[in-house]
GROMACS .gro file of C-alpha atoms in nm:
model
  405
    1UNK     CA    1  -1.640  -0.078  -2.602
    2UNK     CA    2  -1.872   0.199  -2.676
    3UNK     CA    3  -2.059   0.391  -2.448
    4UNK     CA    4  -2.265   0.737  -2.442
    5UNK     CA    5  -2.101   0.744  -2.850
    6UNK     CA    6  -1.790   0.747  -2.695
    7UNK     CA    7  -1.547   0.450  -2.810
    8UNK     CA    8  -1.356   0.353  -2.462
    9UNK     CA    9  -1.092   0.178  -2.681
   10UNK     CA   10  -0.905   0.476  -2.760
   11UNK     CA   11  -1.001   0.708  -2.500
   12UNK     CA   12  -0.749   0.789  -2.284
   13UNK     CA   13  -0.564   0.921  -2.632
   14UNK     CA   14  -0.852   1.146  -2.740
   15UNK     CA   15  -0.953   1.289  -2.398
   16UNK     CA   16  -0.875   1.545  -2.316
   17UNK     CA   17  -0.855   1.732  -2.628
   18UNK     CA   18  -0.518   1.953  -2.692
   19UNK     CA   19  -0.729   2.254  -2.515
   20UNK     CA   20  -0.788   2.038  -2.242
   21UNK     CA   21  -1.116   1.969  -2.236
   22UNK     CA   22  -1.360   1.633  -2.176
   23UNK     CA   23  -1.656   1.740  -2.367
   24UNK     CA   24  -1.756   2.138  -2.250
   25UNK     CA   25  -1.546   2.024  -1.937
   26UNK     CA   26  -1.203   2.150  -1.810
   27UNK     CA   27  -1.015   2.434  -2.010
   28UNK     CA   28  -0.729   2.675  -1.887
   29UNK     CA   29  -0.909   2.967  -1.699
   30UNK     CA   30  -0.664   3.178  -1.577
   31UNK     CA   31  -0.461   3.509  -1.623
   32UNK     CA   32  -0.252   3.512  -1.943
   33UNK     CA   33   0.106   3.543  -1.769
   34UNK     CA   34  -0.056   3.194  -1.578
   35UNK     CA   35  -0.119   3.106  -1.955
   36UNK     CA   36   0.264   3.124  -2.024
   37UNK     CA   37   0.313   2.885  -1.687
   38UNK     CA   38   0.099   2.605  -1.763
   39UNK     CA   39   0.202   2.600  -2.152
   40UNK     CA   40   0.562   2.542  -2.007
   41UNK     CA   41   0.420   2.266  -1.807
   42UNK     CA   42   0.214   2.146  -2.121
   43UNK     CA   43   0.560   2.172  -2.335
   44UNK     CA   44   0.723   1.981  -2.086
   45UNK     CA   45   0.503   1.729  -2.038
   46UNK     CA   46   0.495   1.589  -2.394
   47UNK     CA   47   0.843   1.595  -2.429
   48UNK     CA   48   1.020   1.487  -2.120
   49UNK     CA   49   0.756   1.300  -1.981
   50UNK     CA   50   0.692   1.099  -2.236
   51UNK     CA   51   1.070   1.004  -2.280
   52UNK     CA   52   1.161   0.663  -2.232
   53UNK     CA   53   1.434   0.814  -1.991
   54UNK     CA   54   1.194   1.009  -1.785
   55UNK     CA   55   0.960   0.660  -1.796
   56UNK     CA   56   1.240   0.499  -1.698
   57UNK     CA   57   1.328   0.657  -1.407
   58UNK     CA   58   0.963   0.713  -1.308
   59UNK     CA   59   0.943   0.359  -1.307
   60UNK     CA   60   1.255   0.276  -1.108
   61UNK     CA   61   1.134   0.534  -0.846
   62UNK     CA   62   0.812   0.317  -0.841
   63UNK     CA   63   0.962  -0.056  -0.754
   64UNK     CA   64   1.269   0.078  -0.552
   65UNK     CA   65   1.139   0.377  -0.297
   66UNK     CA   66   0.779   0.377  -0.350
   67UNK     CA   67   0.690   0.017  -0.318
   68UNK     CA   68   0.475  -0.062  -0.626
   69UNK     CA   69   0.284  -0.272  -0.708
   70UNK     CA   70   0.076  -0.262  -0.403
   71UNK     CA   71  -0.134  -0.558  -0.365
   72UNK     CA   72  -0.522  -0.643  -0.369
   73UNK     CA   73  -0.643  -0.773  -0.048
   74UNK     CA   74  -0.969  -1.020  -0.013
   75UNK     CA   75  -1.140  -0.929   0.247
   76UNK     CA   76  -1.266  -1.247   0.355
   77UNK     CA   77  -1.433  -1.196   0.712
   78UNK     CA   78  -1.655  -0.876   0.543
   79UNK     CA   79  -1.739  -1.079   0.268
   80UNK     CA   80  -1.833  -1.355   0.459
   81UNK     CA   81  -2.099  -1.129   0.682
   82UNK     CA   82  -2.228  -0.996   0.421
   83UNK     CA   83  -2.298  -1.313   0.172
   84UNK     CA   84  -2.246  -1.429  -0.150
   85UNK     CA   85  -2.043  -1.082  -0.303
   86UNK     CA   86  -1.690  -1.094  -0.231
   87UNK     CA   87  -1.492  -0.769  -0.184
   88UNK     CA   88  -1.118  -0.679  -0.237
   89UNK     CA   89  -0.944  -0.364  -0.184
   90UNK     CA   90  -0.663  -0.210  -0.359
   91UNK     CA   91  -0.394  -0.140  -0.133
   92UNK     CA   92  -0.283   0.211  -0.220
   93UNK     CA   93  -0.271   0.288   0.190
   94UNK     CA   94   0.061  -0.008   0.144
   95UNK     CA   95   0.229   0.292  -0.145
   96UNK     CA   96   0.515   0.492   0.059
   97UNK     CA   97   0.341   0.803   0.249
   98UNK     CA   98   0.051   0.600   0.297
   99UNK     CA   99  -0.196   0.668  -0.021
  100UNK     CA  100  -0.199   0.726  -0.367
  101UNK     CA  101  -0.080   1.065  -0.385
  102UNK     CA  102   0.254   1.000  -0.417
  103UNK     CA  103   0.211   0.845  -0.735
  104UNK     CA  104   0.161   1.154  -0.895
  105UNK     CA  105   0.407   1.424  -0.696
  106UNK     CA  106   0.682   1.195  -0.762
  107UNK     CA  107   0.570   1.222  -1.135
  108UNK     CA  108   0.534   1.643  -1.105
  109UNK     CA  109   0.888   1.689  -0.867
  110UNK     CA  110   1.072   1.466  -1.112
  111UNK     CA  111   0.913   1.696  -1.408
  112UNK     CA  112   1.019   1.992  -1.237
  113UNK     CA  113   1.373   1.866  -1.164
  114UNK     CA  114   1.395   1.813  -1.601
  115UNK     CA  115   1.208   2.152  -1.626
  116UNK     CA  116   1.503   2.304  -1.386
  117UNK     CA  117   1.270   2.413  -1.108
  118UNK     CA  118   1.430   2.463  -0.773
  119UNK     CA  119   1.066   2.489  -0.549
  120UNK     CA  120   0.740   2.308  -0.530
  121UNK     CA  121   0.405   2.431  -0.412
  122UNK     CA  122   0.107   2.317  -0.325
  123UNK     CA  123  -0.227   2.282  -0.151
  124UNK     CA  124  -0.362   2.008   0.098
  125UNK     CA  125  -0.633   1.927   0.284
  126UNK     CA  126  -0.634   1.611   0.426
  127UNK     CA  127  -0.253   1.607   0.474
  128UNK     CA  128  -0.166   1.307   0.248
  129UNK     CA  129  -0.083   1.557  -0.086
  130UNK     CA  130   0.125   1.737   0.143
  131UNK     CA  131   0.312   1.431   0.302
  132UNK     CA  132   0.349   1.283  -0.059
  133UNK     CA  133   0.473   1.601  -0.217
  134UNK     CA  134   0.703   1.703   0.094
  135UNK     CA  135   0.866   1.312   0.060
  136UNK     CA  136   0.897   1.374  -0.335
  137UNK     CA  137   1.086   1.751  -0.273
  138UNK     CA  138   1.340   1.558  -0.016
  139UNK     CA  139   1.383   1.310  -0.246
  140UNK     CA  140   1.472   1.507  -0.536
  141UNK     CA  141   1.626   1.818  -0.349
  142UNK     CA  142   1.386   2.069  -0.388
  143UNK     CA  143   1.224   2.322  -0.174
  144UNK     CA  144   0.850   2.292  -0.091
  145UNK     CA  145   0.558   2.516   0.058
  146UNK     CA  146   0.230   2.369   0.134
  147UNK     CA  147  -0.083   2.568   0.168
  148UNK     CA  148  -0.320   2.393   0.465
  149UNK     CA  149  -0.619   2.584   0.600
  150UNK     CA  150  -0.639   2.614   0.945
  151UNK     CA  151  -0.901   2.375   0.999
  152UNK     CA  152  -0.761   2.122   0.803
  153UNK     CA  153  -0.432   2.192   1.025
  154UNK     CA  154  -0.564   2.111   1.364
  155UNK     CA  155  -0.782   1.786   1.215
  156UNK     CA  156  -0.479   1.620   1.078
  157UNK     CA  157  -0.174   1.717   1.319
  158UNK     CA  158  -0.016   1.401   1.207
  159UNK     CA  159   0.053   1.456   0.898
  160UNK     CA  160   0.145   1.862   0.936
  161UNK     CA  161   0.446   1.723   1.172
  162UNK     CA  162   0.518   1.461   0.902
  163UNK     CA  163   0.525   1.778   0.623
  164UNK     CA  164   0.763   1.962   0.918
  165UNK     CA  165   0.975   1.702   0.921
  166UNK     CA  166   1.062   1.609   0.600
  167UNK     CA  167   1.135   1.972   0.509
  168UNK     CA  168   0.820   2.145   0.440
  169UNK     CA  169   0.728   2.478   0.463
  170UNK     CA  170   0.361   2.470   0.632
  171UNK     CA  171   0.159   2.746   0.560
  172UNK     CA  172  -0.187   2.849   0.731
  173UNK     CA  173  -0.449   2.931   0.563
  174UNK     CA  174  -0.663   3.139   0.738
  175UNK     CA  175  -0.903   3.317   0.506
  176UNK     CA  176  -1.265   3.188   0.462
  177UNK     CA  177  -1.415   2.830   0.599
  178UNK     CA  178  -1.011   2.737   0.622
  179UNK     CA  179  -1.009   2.402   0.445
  180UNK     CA  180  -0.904   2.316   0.138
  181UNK     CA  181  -1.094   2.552  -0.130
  182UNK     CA  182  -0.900   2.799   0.054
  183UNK     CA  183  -0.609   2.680   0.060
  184UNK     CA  184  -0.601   2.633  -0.293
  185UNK     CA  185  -0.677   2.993  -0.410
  186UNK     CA  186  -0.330   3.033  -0.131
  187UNK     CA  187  -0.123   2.829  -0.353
  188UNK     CA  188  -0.227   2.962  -0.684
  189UNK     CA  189  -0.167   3.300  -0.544
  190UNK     CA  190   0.161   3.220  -0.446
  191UNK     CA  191   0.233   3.009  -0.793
  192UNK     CA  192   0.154   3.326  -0.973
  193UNK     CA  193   0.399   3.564  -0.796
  194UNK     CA  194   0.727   3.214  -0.850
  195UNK     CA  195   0.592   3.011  -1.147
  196UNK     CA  196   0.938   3.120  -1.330
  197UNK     CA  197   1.183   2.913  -1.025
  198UNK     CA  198   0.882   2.655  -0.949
  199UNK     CA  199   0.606   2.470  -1.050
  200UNK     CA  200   0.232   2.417  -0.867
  201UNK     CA  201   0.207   2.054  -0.838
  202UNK     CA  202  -0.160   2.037  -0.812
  203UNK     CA  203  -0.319   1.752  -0.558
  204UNK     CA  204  -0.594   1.599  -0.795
  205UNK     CA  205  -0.730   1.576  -1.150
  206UNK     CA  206  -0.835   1.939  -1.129
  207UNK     CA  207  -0.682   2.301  -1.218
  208UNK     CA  208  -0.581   2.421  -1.562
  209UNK     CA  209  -0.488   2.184  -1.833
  210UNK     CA  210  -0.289   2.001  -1.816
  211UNK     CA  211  -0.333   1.922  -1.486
  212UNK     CA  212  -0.637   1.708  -1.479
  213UNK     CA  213  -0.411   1.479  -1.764
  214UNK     CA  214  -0.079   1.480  -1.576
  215UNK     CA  215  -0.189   1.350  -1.223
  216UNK     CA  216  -0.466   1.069  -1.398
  217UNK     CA  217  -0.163   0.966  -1.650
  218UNK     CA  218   0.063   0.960  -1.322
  219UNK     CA  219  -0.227   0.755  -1.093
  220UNK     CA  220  -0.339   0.519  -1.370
  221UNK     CA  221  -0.071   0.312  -1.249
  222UNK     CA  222  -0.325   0.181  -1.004
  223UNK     CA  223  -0.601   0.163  -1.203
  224UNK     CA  224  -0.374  -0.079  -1.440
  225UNK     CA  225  -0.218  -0.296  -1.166
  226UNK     CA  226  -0.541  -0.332  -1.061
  227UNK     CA  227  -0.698  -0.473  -1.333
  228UNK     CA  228  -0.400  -0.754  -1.369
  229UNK     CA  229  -0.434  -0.828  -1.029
  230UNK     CA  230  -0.761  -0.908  -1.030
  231UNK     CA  231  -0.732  -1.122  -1.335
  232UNK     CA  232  -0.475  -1.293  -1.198
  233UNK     CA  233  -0.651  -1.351  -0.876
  234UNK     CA  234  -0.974  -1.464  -0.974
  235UNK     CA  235  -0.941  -1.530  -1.344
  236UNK     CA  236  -1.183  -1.290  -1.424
  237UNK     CA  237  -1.287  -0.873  -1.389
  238UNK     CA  238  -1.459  -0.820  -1.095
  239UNK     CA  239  -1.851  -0.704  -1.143
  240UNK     CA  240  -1.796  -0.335  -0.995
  241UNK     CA  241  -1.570  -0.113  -0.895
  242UNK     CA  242  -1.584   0.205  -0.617
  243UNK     CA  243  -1.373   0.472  -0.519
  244UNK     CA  244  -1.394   0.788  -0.349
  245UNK     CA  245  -1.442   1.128  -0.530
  246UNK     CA  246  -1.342   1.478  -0.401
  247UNK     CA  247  -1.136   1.628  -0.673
  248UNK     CA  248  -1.091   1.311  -0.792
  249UNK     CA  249  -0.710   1.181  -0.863
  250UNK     CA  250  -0.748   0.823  -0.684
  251UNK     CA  251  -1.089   0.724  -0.899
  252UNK     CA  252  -0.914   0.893  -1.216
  253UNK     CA  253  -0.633   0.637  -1.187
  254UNK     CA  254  -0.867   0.370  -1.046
  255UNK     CA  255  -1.105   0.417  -1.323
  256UNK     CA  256  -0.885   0.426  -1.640
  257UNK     CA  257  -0.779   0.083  -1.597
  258UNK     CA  258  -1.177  -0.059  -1.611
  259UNK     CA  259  -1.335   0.198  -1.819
  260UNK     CA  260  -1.299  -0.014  -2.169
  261UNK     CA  261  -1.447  -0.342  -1.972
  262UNK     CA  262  -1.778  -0.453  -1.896
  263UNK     CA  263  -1.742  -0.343  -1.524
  264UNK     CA  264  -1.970  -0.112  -1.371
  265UNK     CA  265  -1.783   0.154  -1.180
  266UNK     CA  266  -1.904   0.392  -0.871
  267UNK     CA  267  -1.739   0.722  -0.765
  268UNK     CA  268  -1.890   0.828  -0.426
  269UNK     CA  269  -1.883   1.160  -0.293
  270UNK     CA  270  -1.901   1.257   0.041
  271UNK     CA  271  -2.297   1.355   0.200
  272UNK     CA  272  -2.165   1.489   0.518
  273UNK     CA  273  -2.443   1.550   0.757
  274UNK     CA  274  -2.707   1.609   0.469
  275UNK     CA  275  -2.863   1.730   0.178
  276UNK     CA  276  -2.861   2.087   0.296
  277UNK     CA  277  -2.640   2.311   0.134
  278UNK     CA  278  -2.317   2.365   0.336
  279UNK     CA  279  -2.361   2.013   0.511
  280UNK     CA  280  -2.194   1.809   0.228
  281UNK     CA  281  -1.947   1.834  -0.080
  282UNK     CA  282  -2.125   1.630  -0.305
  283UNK     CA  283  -2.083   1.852  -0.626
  284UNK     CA  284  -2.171   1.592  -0.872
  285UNK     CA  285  -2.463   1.491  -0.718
  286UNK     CA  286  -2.597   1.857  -0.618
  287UNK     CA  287  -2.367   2.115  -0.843
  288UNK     CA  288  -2.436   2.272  -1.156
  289UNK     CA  289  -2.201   2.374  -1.389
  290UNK     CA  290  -1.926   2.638  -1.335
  291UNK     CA  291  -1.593   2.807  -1.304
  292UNK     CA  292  -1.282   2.775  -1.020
  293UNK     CA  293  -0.958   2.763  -1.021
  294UNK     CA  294  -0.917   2.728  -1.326
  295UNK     CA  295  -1.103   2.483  -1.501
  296UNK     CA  296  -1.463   2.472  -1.614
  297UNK     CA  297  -1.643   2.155  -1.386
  298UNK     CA  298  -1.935   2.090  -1.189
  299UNK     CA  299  -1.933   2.354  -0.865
  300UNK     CA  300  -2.146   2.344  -0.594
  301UNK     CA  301  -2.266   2.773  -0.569
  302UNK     CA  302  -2.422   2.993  -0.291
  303UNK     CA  303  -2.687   3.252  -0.370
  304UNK     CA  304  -2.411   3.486  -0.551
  305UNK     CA  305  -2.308   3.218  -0.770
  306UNK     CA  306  -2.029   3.181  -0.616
  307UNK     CA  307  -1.813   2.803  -0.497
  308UNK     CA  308  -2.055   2.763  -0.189
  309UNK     CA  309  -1.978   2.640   0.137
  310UNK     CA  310  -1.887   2.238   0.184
  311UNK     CA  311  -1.833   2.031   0.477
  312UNK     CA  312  -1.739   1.678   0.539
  313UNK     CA  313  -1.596   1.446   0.787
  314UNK     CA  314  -1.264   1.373   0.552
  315UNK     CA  315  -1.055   1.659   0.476
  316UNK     CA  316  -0.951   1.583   0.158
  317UNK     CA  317  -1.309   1.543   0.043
  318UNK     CA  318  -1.454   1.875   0.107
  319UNK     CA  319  -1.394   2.015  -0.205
  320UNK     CA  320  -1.672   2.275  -0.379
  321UNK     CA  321  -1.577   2.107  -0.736
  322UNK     CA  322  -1.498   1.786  -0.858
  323UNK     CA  323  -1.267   1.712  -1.161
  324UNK     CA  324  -1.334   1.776  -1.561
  325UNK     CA  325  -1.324   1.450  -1.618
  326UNK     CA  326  -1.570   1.319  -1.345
  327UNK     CA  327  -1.802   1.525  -1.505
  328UNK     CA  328  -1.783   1.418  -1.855
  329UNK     CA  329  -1.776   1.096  -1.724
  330UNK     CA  330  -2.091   1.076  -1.534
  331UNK     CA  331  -2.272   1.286  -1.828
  332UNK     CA  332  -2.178   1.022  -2.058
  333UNK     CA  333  -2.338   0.772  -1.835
  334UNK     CA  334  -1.996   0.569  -1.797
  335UNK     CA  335  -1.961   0.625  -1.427
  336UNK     CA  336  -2.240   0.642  -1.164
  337UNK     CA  337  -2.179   0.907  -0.849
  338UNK     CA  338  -2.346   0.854  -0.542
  339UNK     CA  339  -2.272   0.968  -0.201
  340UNK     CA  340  -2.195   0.791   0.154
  341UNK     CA  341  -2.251   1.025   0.475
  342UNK     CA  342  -2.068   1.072   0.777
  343UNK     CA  343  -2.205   0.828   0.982
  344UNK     CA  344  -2.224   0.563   0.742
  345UNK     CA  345  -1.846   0.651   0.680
  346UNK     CA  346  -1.793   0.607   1.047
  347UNK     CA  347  -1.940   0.297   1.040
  348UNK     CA  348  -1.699   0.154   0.730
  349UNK     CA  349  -1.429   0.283   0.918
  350UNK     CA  350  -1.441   0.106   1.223
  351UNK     CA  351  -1.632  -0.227   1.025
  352UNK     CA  352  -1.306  -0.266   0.825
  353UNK     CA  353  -1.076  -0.177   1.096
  354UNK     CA  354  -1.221  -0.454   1.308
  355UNK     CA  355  -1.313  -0.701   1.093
  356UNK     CA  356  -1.004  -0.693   0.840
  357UNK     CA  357  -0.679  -0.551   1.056
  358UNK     CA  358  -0.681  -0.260   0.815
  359UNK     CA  359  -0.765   0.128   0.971
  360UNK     CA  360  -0.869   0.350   0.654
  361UNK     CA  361  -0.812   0.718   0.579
  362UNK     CA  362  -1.194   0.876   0.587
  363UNK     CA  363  -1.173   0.944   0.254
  364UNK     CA  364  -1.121   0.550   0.139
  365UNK     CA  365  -1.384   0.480   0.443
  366UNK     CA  366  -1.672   0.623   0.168
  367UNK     CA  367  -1.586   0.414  -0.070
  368UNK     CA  368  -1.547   0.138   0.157
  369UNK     CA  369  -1.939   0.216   0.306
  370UNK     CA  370  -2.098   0.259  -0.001
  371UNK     CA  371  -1.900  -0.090  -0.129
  372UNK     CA  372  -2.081  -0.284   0.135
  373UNK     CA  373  -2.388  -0.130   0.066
  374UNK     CA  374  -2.330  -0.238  -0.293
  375UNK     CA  375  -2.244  -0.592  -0.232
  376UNK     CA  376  -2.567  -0.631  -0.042
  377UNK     CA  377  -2.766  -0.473  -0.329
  378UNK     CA  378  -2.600  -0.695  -0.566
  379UNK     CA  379  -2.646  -1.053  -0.380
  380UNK     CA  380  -2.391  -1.243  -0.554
  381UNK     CA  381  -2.063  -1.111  -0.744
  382UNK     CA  382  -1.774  -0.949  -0.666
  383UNK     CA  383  -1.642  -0.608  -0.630
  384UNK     CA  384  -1.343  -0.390  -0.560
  385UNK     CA  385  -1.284  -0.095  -0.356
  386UNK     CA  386  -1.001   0.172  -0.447
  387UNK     CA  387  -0.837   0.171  -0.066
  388UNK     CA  388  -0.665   0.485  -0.161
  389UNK     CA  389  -0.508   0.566   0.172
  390UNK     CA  390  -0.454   0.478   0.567
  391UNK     CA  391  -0.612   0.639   0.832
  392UNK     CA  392  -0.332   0.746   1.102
  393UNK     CA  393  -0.371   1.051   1.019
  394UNK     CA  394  -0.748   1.003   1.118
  395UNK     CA  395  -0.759   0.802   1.416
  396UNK     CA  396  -0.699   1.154   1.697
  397UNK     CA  397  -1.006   1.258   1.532
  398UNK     CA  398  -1.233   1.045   1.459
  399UNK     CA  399  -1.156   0.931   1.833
  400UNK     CA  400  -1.226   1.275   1.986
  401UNK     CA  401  -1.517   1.321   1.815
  402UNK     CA  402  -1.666   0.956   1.757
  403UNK     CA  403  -1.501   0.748   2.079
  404UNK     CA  404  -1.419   0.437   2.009
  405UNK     CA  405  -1.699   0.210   1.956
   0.00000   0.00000   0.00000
């Protein structure tokens, strides 16, 4: 399949380039002893990752402590009060830790167990990276500090006990809007002062190469067992898919199963309370190109030119950037970004909670809104939703500030 004079059948081999780049997107931006880091990581990668030993064990991980496959789920009261589309959701909330992310920290601990790291670090926002990478350090033995901005701390308590308890070091962020821009320049700080005992295992298809390849090779396990499922299901591809978009590692994986097939695909970023700058995170749809940590992406900037002010309801959407590949993707034309806003996301939230028996992380809750508001666009068809995590760690929060309606 060829689209925007790009041939789908081999790309996932051809992007991104050895540089790391998708088109003029992505890149390693960052200090030359960072350089030596992430061309470690790089080395590593391509050798013991690709290994059938490392695959192996990757894959054994998978079945026997994470749970995979998770399942697709028809969602057969929504459909029904909507009309003719039918809508599924794949269960990523049912993958240990309760979302996707652990598909790819298992991947980056059990690299940096090969690599003969003895400490992980990274940044979270909504709490699930944290969770996920906290559960892979236990498993494996390592230690772990997580980077959490203040903000993002007190919105999802859950999960910072969760971190606590499995080990974790929690660290506040405090600098800035403390969220989740901040605390990643907190973790790459830190990363640059220990990259030679540990390894940044970065929460989404963004940084420095070869980050934004790593965690979508890691998460297109979903994006494949997807696809299968669905065959096998319905005998056919469903007519769209949708997932959420902040940095972007659930719709990376989602995505790259479906991006060779005649299926048209949505990622939908987060509006917030509006168009106004500082009111949403919706780089994609607003942003213009630019520079951050690392990588070279579509930004949302302030007057200064500088990663602007973002806000939304999910914490692990508001995000100033998006990934390279998101980009390159939606300049090609292959992917369409839209956005969902808070109270829409609300809505979807509590809709699918009642209506289904399932209670959605905020994040999946956009992708779930803007799904219905698909399948009543479309009028006949079917389409599946990316549900890429569950929303205990929402439900304090959205009931504090929301009630319960």
């Amino acid at each position: 399949m060829e689209f925007g004079g790009i041939n789908f059948d081999t790309y996932l081999k051809q992007y991104p380039d050895k540089n790391g780049y998708f088109g003029r997107y992505g890149g390693a931006y960052i200090s030359d002893e960072l350089k030596k880091a992430m061309e470690e990581i790089t080395e590593a990668y391509f050798t013991i990752a690709k290994s059938s030993k490392f695959v192996g064990e990757l894959r054994r991980i998978r079945r026997e402590f994470q749970g995979r496959p998770t399942p697709i789920s028809y969602l057969e009261r929504l459909s029904t009060s909507i009309g003719n589309v039918q809508l599924y959701v794949k269960r990523e909330d049912l993958n240990h830790t309760g979302a996707h992310k652990l598909n790819h920290c298992m991947g980056e601990a059990l690299l940096a167990k090969y690599m003969g790291k003895k400490k992980v670090i990274a940044e979270t926002g909504a709490g699930q990276h944290g969770v996920a990478l906290a559960t892979a350090a236990a498993y494996f033995g390592l230690e772990c500090d997580i980077y959490m901005g203040a903000v993002d701390i007190k919105k999802q308590a859950p999960n910072v006990a969760r971190m606590k308890i499995l080990g974790a070091n929690v660290i506040e962020v405090t600098e800035g809007l403390q969220t989740l821009k901040e605390a990643v320049d907190a973790a790459f700080a830190a990363y640059t002062k220990e990259y030679k005992d540990c390894i940044y295992c970065i929460g989404s298809v963004l940084g420095p190469h070869p980050f934004p390849l790593m965690v979508r090779d890691f998460q297109h396990v979903v994006g494949e067992e997807a696809r299968e499922q669905f065959i096998s299901m319905t005998g056919e591809l469903p007519d769209a898919i949708v997932a959420c978009v902040g940095g972007g590692s659930n719709a990376a994986g989602f995505f790259s199963g479906f991006l060779n097939d005649p299926v048209d695909i949505y990622g939908i970023e987060p509006l917030g309370r509006g168009p106004k700058l500082g009111d949403h995170a919706a780089s994609l749809k607003y942003g213009e190109e630019g520079i951050m940590h690392g990588f070279n992406s579509i930004m949302l900037k302030d007057e200064n030119g500088d990663p602007a002010p973002v806000y939304s309801v999910s914490s692990g959407l508001d995000y100033p950037s998006s990934g390279p590949e998101h980009a390159f993707l939606r300049d090609l034309g292959r992917v369409q970004y839209d956005v969902i806003d808070d109270e829409e996301t609300i809505d979807a939230f509590y809709k699918l909670s009642r209506m289904e028996g399932i209670i959605p992380a905020l994040e999946s809750a956009h992708a779930v809104a803007y799904g219905i508001k698909l399948a009543e666009r479309m009028g006949r068809g079917s389409v599946l939703i990316n549900l890429s995590g569950r929303g205990d760690k929402d439900m304090d929060y959205v009931i504090e500030k929301y009630g319960i309606r």
